[in-house]
């Protein structure tokens, strides 16, 4: 016996074609149709798995317990070489769960738990998290807005906290040591505008306070850097495991003031005071990951944190954020029935980070939700305004970008 993925089954129930995976191999559906009041699905399936030959199958509409159906596969085995088949037939049954509806689209949702518990579409990026944790300790990633950075950070948080139930069926389930749980310290500068140095300090203190409450720790050091260092140290002592530090939109307070160099420099100094703690707290840190939309030099912002591994243009992590073509053909296959893949690729598959190109998630999700209507969804809401301001202030000749 074997299992067919829900997305594929739903796609086929609407008369689609494509590939489905089972434990007996990949099956290629060349024709399918829905007939009768009960939605009887007739499929012509063929597969070549090892020396096996053609498979023919027909599904009836009779359900079995658990909302599943049974597909009877009559398989003719290959004999003596390609194209030669014996008359000996075998019958296999495959149980396939047929969904009642399409999975929801995670538009604007950056919480891993909500996506997993509320049955939203999810592209499995957990394998990247496992590999990053195994290969190193300090990482930096830059990606444009609305590319899934915040969701990936939340995925890291749930992984290090050891919330195994959220990872059922995902790559990390079998690749992670679930016996270990780590205290997680998170910062996010994505919300609101910071226009003065005192506002930045207030924002940092607010997040230090939130982290203390979540971890059940009270820090005594009055200065921001001292409190952060104490939080890391006490977290390690209390939980018996080194802390995990996650920083989202690390650069936003600087970018909010990029057209005012003096103010931007003050923001940089305030952030450097915070981030410099990470280097000195090495013995109490298990893992650190910082994300943003820009890349500032390590000397100017990270103050000696030279061990920070910048994976922004590392081909091994090119698809860490964004959707690949395979993601569209699997996770979103049922949502994209009838869509011209070449046209979709022309519109939205234009992002590359020295590796496999990816689609912007925001583009794809809104394209689906708006009835397959082509528009520049990402540019309308996610374009980097700080970059546009710089172009205007410097009077940069945009056609020069084509020569970069």
PDB file of C-alpha atoms in Angstrom, residues 43-293:
ATOM      1  CA  UNK A  43      -7.681   8.075 -13.971  1.00  0.00           C
ATOM      2  CA  UNK A  44      -5.223   6.732 -16.484  1.00  0.00           C
ATOM      3  CA  UNK A  45      -1.987   6.287 -14.569  1.00  0.00           C
ATOM      4  CA  UNK A  46       1.342   5.160 -15.833  1.00  0.00           C
ATOM      5  CA  UNK A  47       4.612   4.774 -14.024  1.00  0.00           C
ATOM      6  CA  UNK A  48       8.046   3.330 -14.561  1.00  0.00           C
ATOM      7  CA  UNK A  49       9.600   2.376 -11.241  1.00  0.00           C
ATOM      8  CA  UNK A  50      12.592   0.094 -11.578  1.00  0.00           C
ATOM      9  CA  UNK A  51      11.524  -2.677 -13.937  1.00  0.00           C
ATOM     10  CA  UNK A  52       7.820  -2.174 -13.368  1.00  0.00           C
ATOM     11  CA  UNK A  53       5.512  -1.415 -16.212  1.00  0.00           C
ATOM     12  CA  UNK A  54       2.290   0.425 -16.918  1.00  0.00           C
ATOM     13  CA  UNK A  55      -0.345   0.885 -14.256  1.00  0.00           C
ATOM     14  CA  UNK A  56      -4.035   1.333 -14.969  1.00  0.00           C
ATOM     15  CA  UNK A  57      -6.359   2.505 -12.231  1.00  0.00           C
ATOM     16  CA  UNK A  58      -9.952   3.526 -11.700  1.00  0.00           C
ATOM     17  CA  UNK A  59     -11.308   5.061  -8.502  1.00  0.00           C
ATOM     18  CA  UNK A  60     -14.920   4.666  -7.462  1.00  0.00           C
ATOM     19  CA  UNK A  61     -16.726   7.205  -5.315  1.00  0.00           C
ATOM     20  CA  UNK A  62     -17.201   4.787  -2.452  1.00  0.00           C
ATOM     21  CA  UNK A  63     -15.511   6.199   0.679  1.00  0.00           C
ATOM     22  CA  UNK A  64     -13.869   4.319   3.481  1.00  0.00           C
ATOM     23  CA  UNK A  65     -13.628   5.475   7.134  1.00  0.00           C
ATOM     24  CA  UNK A  66     -11.608   8.605   7.716  1.00  0.00           C
ATOM     25  CA  UNK A  67     -12.692  10.436   4.579  1.00  0.00           C
ATOM     26  CA  UNK A  68     -10.491   8.309   2.347  1.00  0.00           C
ATOM     27  CA  UNK A  69     -11.028   6.370  -0.850  1.00  0.00           C
ATOM     28  CA  UNK A  70      -9.401   3.245  -2.143  1.00  0.00           C
ATOM     29  CA  UNK A  71      -7.688   3.210  -5.512  1.00  0.00           C
ATOM     30  CA  UNK A  72      -7.296  -0.226  -7.053  1.00  0.00           C
ATOM     31  CA  UNK A  73      -4.171  -0.498  -9.181  1.00  0.00           C
ATOM     32  CA  UNK A  74      -3.988  -3.349 -11.660  1.00  0.00           C
ATOM     33  CA  UNK A  75      -0.278  -3.562 -12.502  1.00  0.00           C
ATOM     34  CA  UNK A  76       1.324  -5.486 -15.321  1.00  0.00           C
ATOM     35  CA  UNK A  77       4.902  -6.357 -14.555  1.00  0.00           C
ATOM     36  CA  UNK A  78       7.663  -5.889 -17.106  1.00  0.00           C
ATOM     37  CA  UNK A  79       9.234  -9.022 -18.552  1.00  0.00           C
ATOM     38  CA  UNK A  80      12.629  -9.288 -20.291  1.00  0.00           C
ATOM     39  CA  UNK A  81      13.016  -5.610 -21.108  1.00  0.00           C
ATOM     40  CA  UNK A  82      11.336  -2.325 -21.945  1.00  0.00           C
ATOM     41  CA  UNK A  83       8.058  -2.598 -23.795  1.00  0.00           C
ATOM     42  CA  UNK A  84       7.594  -6.293 -23.055  1.00  0.00           C
ATOM     43  CA  UNK A  85       4.974  -7.177 -20.496  1.00  0.00           C
ATOM     44  CA  UNK A  86       3.821 -10.462 -19.085  1.00  0.00           C
ATOM     45  CA  UNK A  87       0.161 -11.361 -18.793  1.00  0.00           C
ATOM     46  CA  UNK A  88       0.610 -11.755 -15.055  1.00  0.00           C
ATOM     47  CA  UNK A  89      -1.351  -9.029 -13.256  1.00  0.00           C
ATOM     48  CA  UNK A  90      -1.159  -7.891  -9.672  1.00  0.00           C
ATOM     49  CA  UNK A  91      -3.602  -5.698  -7.784  1.00  0.00           C
ATOM     50  CA  UNK A  92      -2.533  -3.073  -5.278  1.00  0.00           C
ATOM     51  CA  UNK A  93      -4.675  -0.760  -3.220  1.00  0.00           C
ATOM     52  CA  UNK A  94      -3.692   2.811  -2.387  1.00  0.00           C
ATOM     53  CA  UNK A  95      -5.596   4.751   0.241  1.00  0.00           C
ATOM     54  CA  UNK A  96      -5.879   8.414  -0.630  1.00  0.00           C
ATOM     55  CA  UNK A  97      -7.324  11.130   1.572  1.00  0.00           C
ATOM     56  CA  UNK A  98      -9.509  13.482  -0.446  1.00  0.00           C
ATOM     57  CA  UNK A  99      -9.767  17.009   1.036  1.00  0.00           C
ATOM     58  CA  UNK A 100     -13.161  18.678   1.204  1.00  0.00           C
ATOM     59  CA  UNK A 101     -11.702  22.094   0.370  1.00  0.00           C
ATOM     60  CA  UNK A 102      -8.539  23.874  -0.659  1.00  0.00           C
ATOM     61  CA  UNK A 103      -6.068  24.765   2.062  1.00  0.00           C
ATOM     62  CA  UNK A 104      -6.173  28.368   3.178  1.00  0.00           C
ATOM     63  CA  UNK A 105      -3.616  30.859   1.886  1.00  0.00           C
ATOM     64  CA  UNK A 106      -1.284  32.352   4.555  1.00  0.00           C
ATOM     65  CA  UNK A 107      -1.566  35.945   3.329  1.00  0.00           C
ATOM     66  CA  UNK A 108       0.153  38.227   5.842  1.00  0.00           C
ATOM     67  CA  UNK A 109       0.598  35.425   8.397  1.00  0.00           C
ATOM     68  CA  UNK A 110       4.075  35.240   9.918  1.00  0.00           C
ATOM     69  CA  UNK A 111       3.297  32.876  12.784  1.00  0.00           C
ATOM     70  CA  UNK A 112       4.447  29.311  12.185  1.00  0.00           C
ATOM     71  CA  UNK A 113       2.118  27.859  14.820  1.00  0.00           C
ATOM     72  CA  UNK A 114      -0.977  29.454  13.285  1.00  0.00           C
ATOM     73  CA  UNK A 115      -0.102  28.214   9.816  1.00  0.00           C
ATOM     74  CA  UNK A 116       0.415  24.652  11.045  1.00  0.00           C
ATOM     75  CA  UNK A 117      -2.528  24.446  13.419  1.00  0.00           C
ATOM     76  CA  UNK A 118      -5.073  26.200  11.204  1.00  0.00           C
ATOM     77  CA  UNK A 119      -4.322  24.211   8.027  1.00  0.00           C
ATOM     78  CA  UNK A 120      -2.790  26.900   5.869  1.00  0.00           C
ATOM     79  CA  UNK A 121      -0.613  26.081   2.864  1.00  0.00           C
ATOM     80  CA  UNK A 122       2.984  25.772   4.010  1.00  0.00           C
ATOM     81  CA  UNK A 123       6.153  25.354   1.986  1.00  0.00           C
ATOM     82  CA  UNK A 124       8.541  23.292   4.088  1.00  0.00           C
ATOM     83  CA  UNK A 125      11.646  25.352   4.900  1.00  0.00           C
ATOM     84  CA  UNK A 126      12.463  23.438   8.087  1.00  0.00           C
ATOM     85  CA  UNK A 127      15.281  21.514   6.441  1.00  0.00           C
ATOM     86  CA  UNK A 128      17.192  24.783   6.044  1.00  0.00           C
ATOM     87  CA  UNK A 129      16.746  25.487   9.752  1.00  0.00           C
ATOM     88  CA  UNK A 130      18.128  22.092  10.720  1.00  0.00           C
ATOM     89  CA  UNK A 131      21.146  22.451   8.430  1.00  0.00           C
ATOM     90  CA  UNK A 132      21.924  25.972   9.623  1.00  0.00           C
ATOM     91  CA  UNK A 133      21.842  24.881  13.259  1.00  0.00           C
ATOM     92  CA  UNK A 134      24.109  21.924  12.524  1.00  0.00           C
ATOM     93  CA  UNK A 135      26.632  23.821  10.404  1.00  0.00           C
ATOM     94  CA  UNK A 136      27.256  26.969  12.427  1.00  0.00           C
ATOM     95  CA  UNK A 137      26.251  29.431  15.094  1.00  0.00           C
ATOM     96  CA  UNK A 138      26.004  33.019  13.821  1.00  0.00           C
ATOM     97  CA  UNK A 139      24.123  33.945  10.633  1.00  0.00           C
ATOM     98  CA  UNK A 140      22.968  36.986   8.720  1.00  0.00           C
ATOM     99  CA  UNK A 141      20.414  37.009   5.881  1.00  0.00           C
ATOM    100  CA  UNK A 142      19.252  39.913   3.739  1.00  0.00           C
ATOM    101  CA  UNK A 143      16.105  39.620   1.618  1.00  0.00           C
ATOM    102  CA  UNK A 144      13.539  42.095   0.262  1.00  0.00           C
ATOM    103  CA  UNK A 145      10.389  42.746   2.242  1.00  0.00           C
ATOM    104  CA  UNK A 146       7.520  40.241   2.091  1.00  0.00           C
ATOM    105  CA  UNK A 147       9.784  37.306   1.289  1.00  0.00           C
ATOM    106  CA  UNK A 148       9.122  35.196   4.374  1.00  0.00           C
ATOM    107  CA  UNK A 149      12.012  36.249   6.627  1.00  0.00           C
ATOM    108  CA  UNK A 150       9.785  36.777   9.664  1.00  0.00           C
ATOM    109  CA  UNK A 151       8.068  33.425   9.178  1.00  0.00           C
ATOM    110  CA  UNK A 152      11.425  31.682   8.958  1.00  0.00           C
ATOM    111  CA  UNK A 153      12.569  33.336  12.196  1.00  0.00           C
ATOM    112  CA  UNK A 154       9.373  32.186  13.879  1.00  0.00           C
ATOM    113  CA  UNK A 155      10.022  28.688  12.536  1.00  0.00           C
ATOM    114  CA  UNK A 156      13.495  28.784  14.107  1.00  0.00           C
ATOM    115  CA  UNK A 157      11.982  29.889  17.416  1.00  0.00           C
ATOM    116  CA  UNK A 158       9.507  26.988  17.508  1.00  0.00           C
ATOM    117  CA  UNK A 159      12.212  24.535  16.477  1.00  0.00           C
ATOM    118  CA  UNK A 160      14.644  25.542  19.223  1.00  0.00           C
ATOM    119  CA  UNK A 161      11.834  25.580  21.773  1.00  0.00           C
ATOM    120  CA  UNK A 162      11.269  21.931  20.919  1.00  0.00           C
ATOM    121  CA  UNK A 163       7.605  22.174  19.875  1.00  0.00           C
ATOM    122  CA  UNK A 164       7.674  18.919  17.948  1.00  0.00           C
ATOM    123  CA  UNK A 165       3.925  18.687  17.273  1.00  0.00           C
ATOM    124  CA  UNK A 166       4.162  21.661  14.911  1.00  0.00           C
ATOM    125  CA  UNK A 167       6.701  19.840  12.732  1.00  0.00           C
ATOM    126  CA  UNK A 168       4.793  16.609  12.116  1.00  0.00           C
ATOM    127  CA  UNK A 169       5.375  15.493   8.541  1.00  0.00           C
ATOM    128  CA  UNK A 170       8.009  18.154   7.880  1.00  0.00           C
ATOM    129  CA  UNK A 171      11.688  17.613   7.126  1.00  0.00           C
ATOM    130  CA  UNK A 172      12.782  18.733  10.584  1.00  0.00           C
ATOM    131  CA  UNK A 173      10.690  16.097  12.355  1.00  0.00           C
ATOM    132  CA  UNK A 174      13.250  13.370  11.729  1.00  0.00           C
ATOM    133  CA  UNK A 175      16.342  15.571  11.584  1.00  0.00           C
ATOM    134  CA  UNK A 176      16.139  17.395  14.920  1.00  0.00           C
ATOM    135  CA  UNK A 177      17.077  16.404  18.469  1.00  0.00           C
ATOM    136  CA  UNK A 178      13.761  16.979  20.231  1.00  0.00           C
ATOM    137  CA  UNK A 179      15.173  16.104  23.637  1.00  0.00           C
ATOM    138  CA  UNK A 180      16.865  19.520  23.759  1.00  0.00           C
ATOM    139  CA  UNK A 181      14.990  22.769  24.404  1.00  0.00           C
ATOM    140  CA  UNK A 182      16.591  26.204  24.294  1.00  0.00           C
ATOM    141  CA  UNK A 183      15.560  29.614  25.674  1.00  0.00           C
ATOM    142  CA  UNK A 184      14.763  31.960  22.780  1.00  0.00           C
ATOM    143  CA  UNK A 185      15.341  35.732  22.866  1.00  0.00           C
ATOM    144  CA  UNK A 186      13.688  37.697  20.060  1.00  0.00           C
ATOM    145  CA  UNK A 187      13.881  41.251  18.793  1.00  0.00           C
ATOM    146  CA  UNK A 188      11.885  42.789  15.967  1.00  0.00           C
ATOM    147  CA  UNK A 189      12.211  46.334  14.684  1.00  0.00           C
ATOM    148  CA  UNK A 190       9.609  45.914  11.948  1.00  0.00           C
ATOM    149  CA  UNK A 191       6.714  47.713  13.617  1.00  0.00           C
ATOM    150  CA  UNK A 192       6.385  51.490  13.746  1.00  0.00           C
ATOM    151  CA  UNK A 193       8.775  54.287  12.895  1.00  0.00           C
ATOM    152  CA  UNK A 194      11.742  55.301  15.042  1.00  0.00           C
ATOM    153  CA  UNK A 195      12.662  58.937  14.481  1.00  0.00           C
ATOM    154  CA  UNK A 196      14.794  59.783  17.523  1.00  0.00           C
ATOM    155  CA  UNK A 197      17.532  57.999  19.504  1.00  0.00           C
ATOM    156  CA  UNK A 198      15.391  58.038  22.658  1.00  0.00           C
ATOM    157  CA  UNK A 199      12.597  56.283  20.748  1.00  0.00           C
ATOM    158  CA  UNK A 200      15.054  53.578  19.711  1.00  0.00           C
ATOM    159  CA  UNK A 201      16.146  53.040  23.325  1.00  0.00           C
ATOM    160  CA  UNK A 202      12.503  52.856  24.426  1.00  0.00           C
ATOM    161  CA  UNK A 203      11.759  50.267  21.753  1.00  0.00           C
ATOM    162  CA  UNK A 204      14.755  48.144  22.761  1.00  0.00           C
ATOM    163  CA  UNK A 205      13.811  48.335  26.441  1.00  0.00           C
ATOM    164  CA  UNK A 206      10.236  47.298  25.646  1.00  0.00           C
ATOM    165  CA  UNK A 207      11.476  44.179  23.889  1.00  0.00           C
ATOM    166  CA  UNK A 208      13.962  43.376  26.624  1.00  0.00           C
ATOM    167  CA  UNK A 209      11.058  43.564  29.069  1.00  0.00           C
ATOM    168  CA  UNK A 210       8.902  41.249  26.950  1.00  0.00           C
ATOM    169  CA  UNK A 211      11.715  38.694  26.724  1.00  0.00           C
ATOM    170  CA  UNK A 212      12.291  38.821  30.477  1.00  0.00           C
ATOM    171  CA  UNK A 213       8.606  38.161  31.095  1.00  0.00           C
ATOM    172  CA  UNK A 214       8.462  35.253  28.677  1.00  0.00           C
ATOM    173  CA  UNK A 215      11.560  33.639  30.168  1.00  0.00           C
ATOM    174  CA  UNK A 216      10.672  34.381  33.790  1.00  0.00           C
ATOM    175  CA  UNK A 217      13.822  36.431  34.331  1.00  0.00           C
ATOM    176  CA  UNK A 218      14.337  39.824  35.994  1.00  0.00           C
ATOM    177  CA  UNK A 219      17.443  41.744  34.938  1.00  0.00           C
ATOM    178  CA  UNK A 220      19.115  44.217  37.246  1.00  0.00           C
ATOM    179  CA  UNK A 221      21.535  45.979  34.900  1.00  0.00           C
ATOM    180  CA  UNK A 222      20.283  49.515  34.074  1.00  0.00           C
ATOM    181  CA  UNK A 223      21.921  50.020  30.658  1.00  0.00           C
ATOM    182  CA  UNK A 224      20.502  48.475  27.509  1.00  0.00           C
ATOM    183  CA  UNK A 225      23.651  46.505  26.628  1.00  0.00           C
ATOM    184  CA  UNK A 226      24.110  45.355  30.209  1.00  0.00           C
ATOM    185  CA  UNK A 227      20.500  44.177  30.473  1.00  0.00           C
ATOM    186  CA  UNK A 228      20.772  42.258  27.190  1.00  0.00           C
ATOM    187  CA  UNK A 229      23.993  40.548  28.321  1.00  0.00           C
ATOM    188  CA  UNK A 230      22.434  39.687  31.681  1.00  0.00           C
ATOM    189  CA  UNK A 231      19.324  38.287  29.962  1.00  0.00           C
ATOM    190  CA  UNK A 232      21.427  35.953  27.831  1.00  0.00           C
ATOM    191  CA  UNK A 233      23.532  34.849  30.788  1.00  0.00           C
ATOM    192  CA  UNK A 234      20.565  34.258  33.116  1.00  0.00           C
ATOM    193  CA  UNK A 235      18.615  32.414  30.404  1.00  0.00           C
ATOM    194  CA  UNK A 236      21.488  29.954  30.026  1.00  0.00           C
ATOM    195  CA  UNK A 237      21.710  29.469  33.771  1.00  0.00           C
ATOM    196  CA  UNK A 238      17.985  28.987  34.293  1.00  0.00           C
ATOM    197  CA  UNK A 239      17.231  26.608  31.437  1.00  0.00           C
ATOM    198  CA  UNK A 240      20.522  24.731  31.418  1.00  0.00           C
ATOM    199  CA  UNK A 241      20.968  25.389  27.697  1.00  0.00           C
ATOM    200  CA  UNK A 242      22.597  28.328  25.886  1.00  0.00           C
ATOM    201  CA  UNK A 243      20.258  30.952  24.483  1.00  0.00           C
ATOM    202  CA  UNK A 244      19.044  31.443  20.918  1.00  0.00           C
ATOM    203  CA  UNK A 245      19.010  35.072  19.710  1.00  0.00           C
ATOM    204  CA  UNK A 246      16.772  36.025  16.765  1.00  0.00           C
ATOM    205  CA  UNK A 247      16.651  39.570  15.365  1.00  0.00           C
ATOM    206  CA  UNK A 248      14.134  40.564  12.677  1.00  0.00           C
ATOM    207  CA  UNK A 249      14.438  43.771  10.607  1.00  0.00           C
ATOM    208  CA  UNK A 250      17.731  44.574  12.348  1.00  0.00           C
ATOM    209  CA  UNK A 251      18.277  47.596  10.084  1.00  0.00           C
ATOM    210  CA  UNK A 252      14.861  49.283   9.974  1.00  0.00           C
ATOM    211  CA  UNK A 253      15.616  52.120  12.435  1.00  0.00           C
ATOM    212  CA  UNK A 254      18.535  53.127  10.194  1.00  0.00           C
ATOM    213  CA  UNK A 255      16.581  52.810   6.955  1.00  0.00           C
ATOM    214  CA  UNK A 256      13.689  54.863   8.354  1.00  0.00           C
ATOM    215  CA  UNK A 257      16.142  57.761   8.559  1.00  0.00           C
ATOM    216  CA  UNK A 258      18.415  57.010   5.606  1.00  0.00           C
ATOM    217  CA  UNK A 259      17.885  60.435   4.011  1.00  0.00           C
ATOM    218  CA  UNK A 260      19.102  62.133   7.214  1.00  0.00           C
ATOM    219  CA  UNK A 261      22.716  60.912   7.554  1.00  0.00           C
ATOM    220  CA  UNK A 262      23.358  62.337  11.030  1.00  0.00           C
ATOM    221  CA  UNK A 263      20.208  60.794  12.483  1.00  0.00           C
ATOM    222  CA  UNK A 264      20.828  57.494  10.691  1.00  0.00           C
ATOM    223  CA  UNK A 265      24.327  57.433  12.207  1.00  0.00           C
ATOM    224  CA  UNK A 266      22.866  57.905  15.699  1.00  0.00           C
ATOM    225  CA  UNK A 267      20.503  54.973  15.077  1.00  0.00           C
ATOM    226  CA  UNK A 268      23.436  52.890  13.918  1.00  0.00           C
ATOM    227  CA  UNK A 269      25.353  53.625  17.118  1.00  0.00           C
ATOM    228  CA  UNK A 270      22.375  52.658  19.248  1.00  0.00           C
ATOM    229  CA  UNK A 271      21.962  49.357  17.424  1.00  0.00           C
ATOM    230  CA  UNK A 272      25.685  48.653  17.503  1.00  0.00           C
ATOM    231  CA  UNK A 273      25.571  48.997  21.291  1.00  0.00           C
ATOM    232  CA  UNK A 274      22.932  46.257  21.325  1.00  0.00           C
ATOM    233  CA  UNK A 275      24.433  43.889  18.767  1.00  0.00           C
ATOM    234  CA  UNK A 276      27.947  44.076  20.223  1.00  0.00           C
ATOM    235  CA  UNK A 277      26.650  42.086  23.200  1.00  0.00           C
ATOM    236  CA  UNK A 278      26.265  38.985  21.011  1.00  0.00           C
ATOM    237  CA  UNK A 279      30.026  38.641  20.465  1.00  0.00           C
ATOM    238  CA  UNK A 280      30.896  38.936  24.147  1.00  0.00           C
ATOM    239  CA  UNK A 281      28.162  36.473  25.149  1.00  0.00           C
ATOM    240  CA  UNK A 282      29.484  33.682  22.938  1.00  0.00           C
ATOM    241  CA  UNK A 283      29.716  31.126  25.767  1.00  0.00           C
ATOM    242  CA  UNK A 284      26.016  31.590  26.572  1.00  0.00           C
ATOM    243  CA  UNK A 285      24.673  31.515  22.996  1.00  0.00           C
ATOM    244  CA  UNK A 286      23.715  28.407  21.032  1.00  0.00           C
ATOM    245  CA  UNK A 287      22.567  30.138  17.832  1.00  0.00           C
ATOM    246  CA  UNK A 288      21.998  33.656  16.495  1.00  0.00           C
ATOM    247  CA  UNK A 289      20.216  34.729  13.326  1.00  0.00           C
ATOM    248  CA  UNK A 290      19.758  38.320  12.118  1.00  0.00           C
ATOM    249  CA  UNK A 291      17.666  39.408   9.122  1.00  0.00           C
ATOM    250  CA  UNK A 292      16.991  42.648   7.294  1.00  0.00           C
ATOM    251  CA  UNK A 293      16.521  44.129   3.846  1.00  0.00           C
TER     252      UNK A 293
END
